[in-house]
Tab-separated table of C-alpha atoms in Angstrom:
chain	number	residue	atom	x	y	z
A	1	MET	CA	-7.581	-20.496	-14.694
A	2	ASP	CA	-10.444	-22.946	-16.167
A	3	TRP	CA	-13.524	-22.567	-13.791
A	4	GLN	CA	-15.329	-25.735	-14.928
A	5	VAL	CA	-11.882	-27.331	-14.031
A	6	LEU	CA	-12.478	-25.693	-11.143
A	7	THR	CA	-15.881	-26.952	-9.988
A	8	ARG	CA	-14.295	-30.906	-11.445
A	9	GLU	CA	-11.912	-30.918	-8.933
A	10	LEU	CA	-12.865	-29.231	-6.081
A	11	SER	CA	-15.937	-32.634	-6.913
A	12	LEU	CA	-13.129	-35.236	-7.037
A	13	TYR	CA	-12.010	-34.041	-3.343
A	14	LEU	CA	-15.271	-33.606	-2.009
A	15	GLU	CA	-15.648	-37.150	-3.231
A	16	SER	CA	-12.737	-38.811	-1.449
A	17	GLN	CA	-12.773	-36.563	1.695
A	18	VAL	CA	-16.733	-36.471	2.192
A	19	ARG	CA	-18.593	-39.944	3.369
A	20	VAL	CA	-21.748	-41.014	0.965
A	21	GLY	CA	-23.585	-41.529	5.313
A	22	LEU	CA	-22.741	-38.094	6.294
A	23	LEU	CA	-25.842	-36.812	8.287
A	24	GLY	CA	-27.019	-40.163	7.633
A	25	SER	CA	-27.811	-40.263	3.789
A	26	GLY	CA	-26.012	-39.654	0.592
A	27	VAL	CA	-27.761	-35.813	0.778
A	28	GLY	CA	-25.752	-34.244	3.189
A	29	LEU	CA	-22.804	-35.616	0.326
A	30	SER	CA	-24.773	-33.498	-1.818
A	31	LEU	CA	-25.325	-30.520	-0.215
A	32	VAL	CA	-22.435	-30.001	-0.300
A	33	LEU	CA	-21.162	-30.768	-3.576
A	34	GLY	CA	-23.648	-28.866	-4.779
A	35	PHE	CA	-22.466	-25.469	-2.288
A	36	GLY	CA	-18.908	-26.155	-2.951
A	37	VAL	CA	-20.051	-26.046	-7.272
A	38	ALA	CA	-21.943	-23.139	-6.155
A	39	TYR	CA	-19.773	-20.966	-4.268
A	40	ALA	CA	-16.408	-21.645	-7.203
A	41	CYS	CA	-19.073	-20.466	-10.185
A	42	TYR	CA	-19.572	-17.701	-7.860
A	43	TYR	CA	-16.007	-16.519	-6.719
A	44	LEU	CA	-15.281	-17.205	-10.375
A	45	SER	CA	-17.590	-14.990	-11.983
A	46	SER	CA	-17.843	-12.432	-9.516
A	47	ILE	CA	-14.616	-11.735	-7.394
A	48	ALA	CA	-11.252	-13.593	-9.032
A	49	LYS	CA	-11.688	-10.696	-12.633
A	50	LYS	CA	-8.455	-8.298	-14.039
A	51	PRO	CA	-7.684	-5.190	-12.689
A	52	GLN	CA	-9.170	-2.005	-14.470
A	53	LEU	CA	-6.378	-0.313	-15.976
A	54	VAL	CA	-7.164	3.387	-15.884
A	55	ALA	CA	-4.206	5.726	-18.254
A	56	SER	CA	-4.809	8.290	-20.439
A	57	ASN	CA	-0.991	7.728	-22.452
A	58	ASP	CA	-1.466	4.805	-24.743
A	59	ARG	CA	2.009	4.752	-23.743
A	60	PHE	CA	2.102	4.456	-20.292
A	61	CYS	CA	0.004	1.186	-20.919
A	62	ARG	CA	2.597	-0.632	-23.202
A	63	PHE	CA	5.388	-0.086	-21.206
A	64	LEU	CA	2.725	-0.943	-18.202
A	65	GLU	CA	1.716	-4.337	-19.744
A	66	GLU	CA	5.369	-5.488	-20.972
A	67	TYR	CA	7.247	-4.551	-17.571
A	68	CYS	CA	5.099	-5.335	-15.036
A	69	PRO	CA	2.987	-7.489	-16.004
A	70	VAL	CA	0.904	-7.893	-13.367
A	71	VAL	CA	-1.422	-5.328	-13.604
A	72	THR	CA	-3.071	-6.847	-16.673
A	73	GLU	CA	-3.352	-10.154	-14.721
A	74	THR	CA	-6.790	-11.502	-12.847
A	75	TYR	CA	-6.617	-11.028	-9.221
A	76	TYR	CA	-7.350	-13.887	-6.833
A	77	PRO	CA	-8.478	-13.052	-3.741
A	78	THR	CA	-8.078	-15.380	-0.788
A	79	ILE	CA	-10.978	-17.260	-1.365
A	80	TRP	CA	-12.390	-17.275	1.935
A	81	CYS	CA	-11.590	-14.256	2.860
A	82	TRP	CA	-12.100	-12.109	-0.005
A	83	GLU	CA	-14.387	-9.552	1.560
A	84	GLY	CA	-12.845	-5.825	1.384
A	85	ARG	CA	-13.327	-5.132	5.408
A	86	VAL	CA	-12.524	-8.581	5.833
A	87	GLN	CA	-9.020	-8.448	3.917
A	88	THR	CA	-8.355	-4.843	5.474
A	89	LEU	CA	-8.839	-6.770	9.505
A	90	LEU	CA	-6.566	-10.070	8.692
A	91	ARG	CA	-4.210	-8.609	7.294
A	92	PRO	CA	-1.738	-6.498	9.729
A	93	PHE	CA	-2.667	-10.431	11.909
A	94	ILE	CA	-2.093	-13.352	9.237
A	95	THR	CA	0.663	-12.308	6.501
A	96	SER	CA	3.546	-12.674	7.982
A	97	ARG	CA	6.826	-9.802	9.064
A	98	PRO	CA	10.113	-11.015	7.295
A	99	GLN	CA	12.585	-10.255	9.837
A	100	VAL	CA	14.579	-6.395	8.737
A	101	GLN	CA	17.776	-4.741	9.792
A	102	TYR	CA	17.367	-1.566	10.210
A	103	ARG	CA	20.039	1.380	10.175
A	104	ASN	CA	18.097	4.488	12.091
A	105	GLU	CA	18.770	8.316	11.275
A	106	LEU	CA	16.941	10.877	12.915
A	107	ILE	CA	17.433	14.535	10.771
A	108	LYS	CA	16.506	17.883	12.100
A	109	THR	CA	13.875	19.753	10.676
A	110	ALA	CA	13.770	23.931	9.889
A	111	ASP	CA	11.558	23.908	12.870
A	112	GLY	CA	12.664	22.002	15.383
A	113	GLY	CA	10.888	18.759	15.150
A	114	GLN	CA	12.759	15.910	14.570
A	115	ILE	CA	12.411	12.783	11.718
A	116	SER	CA	13.311	9.184	12.134
A	117	LEU	CA	14.302	7.975	8.986
A	118	ASP	CA	15.027	3.717	9.745
A	119	TRP	CA	17.402	2.641	7.066
A	120	PHE	CA	18.159	-0.277	4.684
A	121	ASP	CA	21.187	-0.374	3.081
A	122	ASN	CA	21.080	-4.203	1.212
A	123	ASN	CA	25.388	-3.910	1.423
A	124	ASP	CA	25.382	-7.281	0.308
A	125	SER	CA	23.873	-6.407	-2.461
A	126	LEU	CA	25.145	-8.877	-5.827
A	127	TYR	CA	23.371	-6.565	-8.381
A	128	TYR	CA	24.396	-3.137	-7.124
A	129	PRO	CA	27.908	-4.518	-4.880
A	130	ASP	CA	28.139	0.047	-5.412
A	131	ALA	CA	26.297	1.957	-3.191
A	132	SER	CA	27.209	5.671	-5.075
A	133	THR	CA	25.252	3.685	-7.666
A	134	ARG	CA	22.564	1.449	-5.689
A	135	PRO	CA	18.631	2.773	-6.489
A	136	THR	CA	16.998	3.875	-3.631
A	137	VAL	CA	13.232	3.290	-2.399
A	138	LEU	CA	11.457	5.262	0.295
A	139	LEU	CA	8.623	4.167	1.398
A	140	LEU	CA	6.361	5.972	2.798
A	141	PRO	CA	4.403	4.242	6.259
A	142	GLY	CA	0.574	4.710	6.395
A	143	LEU	CA	-1.907	6.789	8.670
A	144	THR	CA	-0.095	6.338	12.363
A	145	GLY	CA	2.303	3.433	11.104
A	146	THR	CA	6.101	3.422	10.601
A	147	SER	CA	8.593	1.166	9.558
A	148	LYS	CA	7.491	-2.034	11.170
A	149	GLU	CA	4.785	-2.582	9.995
A	150	SER	CA	4.442	-6.022	8.082
A	151	TYR	CA	3.663	-4.457	4.561
A	152	ILE	CA	6.250	-2.549	5.075
A	153	LEU	CA	8.531	-5.359	5.696
A	154	HIS	CA	7.050	-7.154	3.226
A	155	MET	CA	8.614	-4.281	0.412
A	156	ILE	CA	11.571	-4.030	1.713
A	157	HIS	CA	12.075	-7.719	1.237
A	158	GLN	CA	10.632	-7.296	-2.244
A	159	SER	CA	13.108	-5.220	-2.312
A	160	LYS	CA	15.857	-6.687	-1.194
A	161	THR	CA	15.478	-9.829	-4.037
A	162	LEU	CA	15.931	-7.013	-6.498
A	163	GLY	CA	19.283	-5.741	-4.659
A	164	TYR	CA	17.690	-2.024	-4.112
A	165	ARG	CA	18.232	0.159	-0.761
A	166	CYS	CA	15.819	0.843	0.948
A	167	VAL	CA	14.947	4.387	3.547
A	168	VAL	CA	11.227	4.758	5.690
A	169	PHE	CA	10.207	8.075	6.556
A	170	ASN	CA	8.436	7.853	9.814
A	171	ASN	CA	6.229	10.633	10.441
A	172	ARG	CA	7.017	12.870	13.756
A	173	GLY	CA	5.927	11.328	16.364
A	174	THR	CA	5.786	8.040	14.793
A	175	ALA	CA	7.951	4.273	16.101
A	176	GLY	CA	8.438	5.954	19.645
A	177	GLU	CA	10.654	8.598	18.542
A	178	GLU	CA	9.929	12.115	20.566
A	179	LEU	CA	7.535	14.336	19.298
A	180	LEU	CA	10.705	18.115	19.619
A	181	THR	CA	7.518	20.035	18.537
A	182	PRO	CA	3.742	20.557	18.289
A	183	ARG	CA	3.313	19.458	15.580
A	184	THR	CA	2.936	15.936	13.519
A	185	TYR	CA	1.288	15.420	9.727
A	186	CYS	CA	-1.643	15.047	7.839
A	187	ALA	CA	-2.393	14.640	4.334
A	188	ALA	CA	-1.855	17.475	2.901
A	189	ASN	CA	1.268	18.766	3.985
A	190	THR	CA	4.712	18.036	2.309
A	191	GLU	CA	7.375	19.888	4.140
A	192	ASP	CA	9.110	17.111	5.933
A	193	LEU	CA	8.803	14.524	2.671
A	194	GLU	CA	10.600	17.183	1.491
A	195	ALA	CA	12.566	17.913	3.267
A	196	VAL	CA	13.642	13.397	3.940
A	197	ILE	CA	14.393	13.572	-0.675
A	198	HIS	CA	16.026	16.897	-0.331
A	199	HIS	CA	18.551	14.668	2.627
A	200	ILE	CA	18.965	11.272	0.717
A	201	HIS	CA	19.258	12.988	-2.887
A	202	SER	CA	22.181	14.388	-1.547
A	203	LEU	CA	23.906	11.787	0.830
A	204	HIS	CA	23.210	8.755	-2.688
A	205	PRO	CA	22.673	11.884	-6.101
A	206	SER	CA	24.226	9.207	-7.936
A	207	ALA	CA	21.714	6.562	-7.711
A	208	PRO	CA	18.462	6.720	-8.836
A	209	PHE	CA	15.170	7.002	-6.467
A	210	THR	CA	12.229	6.147	-6.715
A	211	ALA	CA	9.241	6.177	-3.625
A	212	ALA	CA	5.971	3.829	-2.723
A	213	GLY	CA	3.615	5.340	-0.641
A	214	VAL	CA	0.559	3.303	1.116
A	215	SER	CA	-2.463	4.619	2.688
A	216	MET	CA	-1.855	8.007	4.507
A	217	GLY	CA	1.532	8.504	16.901
A	218	GLY	CA	2.102	11.312	18.434
A	219	HIS	CA	3.071	12.199	22.370
A	220	ARG	CA	0.683	14.308	24.696
A	221	GLN	CA	2.619	16.628	27.306
A	222	MET	CA	3.837	18.282	24.293
A	223	LEU	CA	1.081	18.685	22.646
A	224	GLU	CA	-2.193	19.256	24.412
A	225	LYS	CA	0.656	22.988	25.046
A	226	LEU	CA	-2.138	23.511	22.295
A	227	PHE	CA	-4.842	21.795	22.066
A	228	ASP	CA	-7.410	19.712	23.981
A	229	ILE	CA	-6.367	16.480	24.490
A	230	ASP	CA	-8.953	15.333	26.813
A	231	LEU	CA	-11.988	16.744	23.613
A	232	VAL	CA	-9.212	15.432	21.059
A	233	MET	CA	-9.510	11.601	22.457
A	234	LYS	CA	-13.403	11.536	23.126
A	235	ALA	CA	-13.596	11.371	18.787
A	236	ARG	CA	-15.089	8.728	17.437
A	237	THR	CA	-14.520	8.943	14.197
A	238	VAL	CA	-11.217	10.066	12.270
A	239	ARG	CA	-13.600	13.194	11.028
A	240	GLU	CA	-13.987	13.359	14.178
A	241	PHE	CA	-10.394	13.633	14.743
A	242	ASP	CA	-9.262	15.354	12.240
A	243	LYS	CA	-11.954	18.590	13.352
A	244	GLN	CA	-10.684	18.789	17.671
A	245	PHE	CA	-6.426	18.099	15.636
A	246	THR	CA	-5.389	18.038	12.317
A	247	SER	CA	-7.552	20.559	10.492
A	248	VAL	CA	-6.829	22.545	13.779
A	249	MET	CA	-2.996	21.448	13.784
A	250	PHE	CA	-2.639	22.543	10.493
A	251	GLY	CA	-4.971	25.789	10.982
A	252	TYR	CA	-7.617	24.855	8.822
A	253	PRO	CA	-11.099	26.704	9.378
A	254	THR	CA	-12.901	23.602	8.831
A	255	ILE	CA	-12.514	20.652	8.686
A	256	ASP	CA	-13.667	20.890	4.657
A	257	ASP	CA	-11.283	23.010	4.161
A	258	TYR	CA	-8.250	20.416	4.971
A	259	TYR	CA	-10.258	17.553	3.296
A	260	GLU	CA	-10.844	19.735	0.057
A	261	ASP	CA	-6.665	20.066	0.963
A	262	ALA	CA	-5.809	16.807	0.833
A	263	SER	CA	-8.261	15.685	-1.973
A	264	PRO	CA	-6.052	13.940	-4.394
A	265	CYS	CA	-8.470	15.149	-6.867
A	266	ARG	CA	-6.517	18.507	-6.816
A	267	LYS	CA	-3.239	17.236	-7.129
A	268	LEU	CA	-3.447	14.082	-9.696
A	269	LYS	CA	-3.341	16.345	-12.994
A	270	SER	CA	0.067	18.654	-11.040
A	271	VAL	CA	1.192	14.589	-11.224
A	272	GLY	CA	4.508	15.777	-13.346
A	273	ILE	CA	6.369	12.174	-13.338
A	274	PRO	CA	4.996	8.821	-14.051
A	275	VAL	CA	3.209	7.670	-10.967
A	276	LEU	CA	0.902	3.985	-10.919
A	277	CYS	CA	-1.989	4.456	-8.433
A	278	LEU	CA	-2.962	1.114	-6.708
A	279	ASN	CA	-6.996	0.795	-4.901
A	280	SER	CA	-9.743	-1.327	-4.841
A	281	VAL	CA	-12.970	-0.521	-5.295
A	282	ASP	CA	-14.126	-1.935	-1.867
A	283	ASP	CA	-11.397	0.042	-0.150
A	284	VAL	CA	-13.145	0.548	2.890
A	285	PHE	CA	-11.633	3.985	2.868
A	286	SER	CA	-11.367	5.078	-0.481
A	287	PRO	CA	-14.170	3.314	-1.818
A	288	GLY	CA	-14.660	3.149	-5.637
A	289	HIS	CA	-16.930	6.491	-5.869
A	290	ALA	CA	-14.105	8.404	-4.497
A	291	ILE	CA	-11.637	7.322	-6.826
A	292	PRO	CA	-11.207	10.711	-9.317
A	293	VAL	CA	-10.910	8.667	-12.345
A	294	GLU	CA	-11.802	11.162	-15.080
A	295	THR	CA	-8.842	13.755	-12.884
A	296	ALA	CA	-6.622	10.555	-13.525
A	297	LYS	CA	-7.211	10.885	-17.249
A	298	GLN	CA	-6.622	14.165	-18.061
A	299	ASN	CA	-2.648	13.095	-16.810
A	300	ALA	CA	-0.778	11.096	-18.903
A	301	ASN	CA	1.411	10.463	-15.785
A	302	VAL	CA	-0.684	8.841	-13.756
A	303	ALA	CA	-2.011	5.013	-14.565
A	304	LEU	CA	-4.998	3.718	-12.128
A	305	VAL	CA	-4.988	-0.136	-11.069
A	306	LEU	CA	-8.410	-0.484	-9.411
A	307	THR	CA	-9.468	-4.296	-8.462
A	308	SER	CA	-12.590	-5.561	-7.967
A	309	CYS	CA	-11.399	-6.942	-3.587
A	310	GLY	CA	-8.751	-6.296	-1.644
A	311	GLY	CA	-9.499	-3.667	1.039
A	312	HIS	CA	-7.676	-0.714	2.900
A	313	ILE	CA	-3.857	-2.673	1.637
A	314	GLY	CA	-5.478	-5.931	1.962
A	315	PHE	CA	-4.654	-7.153	-1.023
A	316	LEU	CA	-4.405	-10.906	-0.645
A	317	GLU	CA	-4.441	-14.186	-2.218
A	318	GLY	CA	-3.372	-18.118	-1.156
A	319	ILE	CA	-4.921	-20.252	-0.155
A	320	TRP	CA	-3.157	-19.280	2.888
A	321	PRO	CA	-1.773	-15.813	2.695
A	322	ARG	CA	1.162	-15.357	4.979
A	323	LYS	CA	3.756	-14.060	2.358
A	324	CYS	CA	3.312	-12.283	-0.794
A	325	THR	CA	0.171	-9.932	-1.059
A	326	TYR	CA	-1.213	-9.297	-5.068
A	327	MET	CA	-0.359	-5.138	-3.815
A	328	ASP	CA	3.434	-6.746	-3.002
A	329	ARG	CA	3.694	-8.193	-6.515
A	330	VAL	CA	2.672	-4.910	-8.435
A	331	PHE	CA	4.727	-3.269	-5.807
A	332	LYS	CA	7.771	-5.047	-6.794
A	333	GLN	CA	7.568	-5.278	-10.594
A	334	PHE	CA	7.050	-1.487	-11.179
A	335	VAL	CA	9.479	-0.304	-9.021
A	336	GLN	CA	11.639	-2.618	-10.855
A	337	ALA	CA	10.218	-1.508	-14.017
A	338	VAL	CA	10.862	1.536	-13.558
A	339	PHE	CA	15.044	1.213	-11.931
A	340	GLU	CA	15.036	-0.706	-15.134
A	341	HIS	CA	13.923	0.341	-18.607
A	342	GLY	CA	12.366	3.960	-17.121
A	343	ASN	CA	13.798	6.211	-20.499
A	344	LYS	CA	11.238	3.826	-22.149
A	345	ILE	CA	8.474	6.403	-20.448
A	346	ILE	CA	10.527	9.221	-18.603
A	347	ASN	CA	9.782	12.588	-20.979
A	348	MET	CA	6.374	10.986	-21.980
């Protein structure tokens, strides 16, 4: 987009809409035009930018540039709410919620717990009518998130258009399911996720399989047997909650031990399959200074897409961002690229 063209069009629009007599003189129009042009210039020069693509593997970079071009295109965040905190707060309220019909499945865990899976089978798929070979996308909601989140519904909608099947992993104690054991989940524990992956693969062993996670509830009667819930509920920050509850539940000596174990810095080096990570540097929960860029560069299977704006699970774009977001477009293109052209980056 040419900023000169934008400012000229803005000026013409304002001239047609705002009367010269605004505020009693032509001064008002001049102020409006001046502010509009200045804001447009600032937006195009400082806000709308191409994301930074971080990848040490040239082969992976070329793959993304060819089959997932959105990661190299300028991201134009919604012009009236581009700031990270605003995007983070508005996303759940402003984006639409596509209708999705789920099939629920409850599976038991080795310790007697229960996990709820919500399936979108996409049996009407025209591209993959054979259910046994229909590509499957495992979706992992963020902290306290479930299959009902707007961003999950949009990811399913994108997958539906491509003919894929989706299954949403609802963590223990969320999505209204009963908590059968005094244990929920945390960012460092993957036992339940591993169980779900094995379960899905056993049901559809011939189907291509990938996963997409976003960011990182409970029932009191079961938890208060082991925890001082009154103390836990007094927490006013995420760190206080993790100190009183999460780190204790999973046996960490201190909160710092839990955070160190959960940090992606320690895990990126072990990633053995191609992974694309999208993060905004103005993310209020995962800010730019905390993104392990140098560690990611040490693994050929990891690529980072860093936008200047977008907040936490925001990435709103367009004048009225009700539907598709930048994150949705990245998800759709990358998942399609993996399923249809993944052989070009496997075993890099």
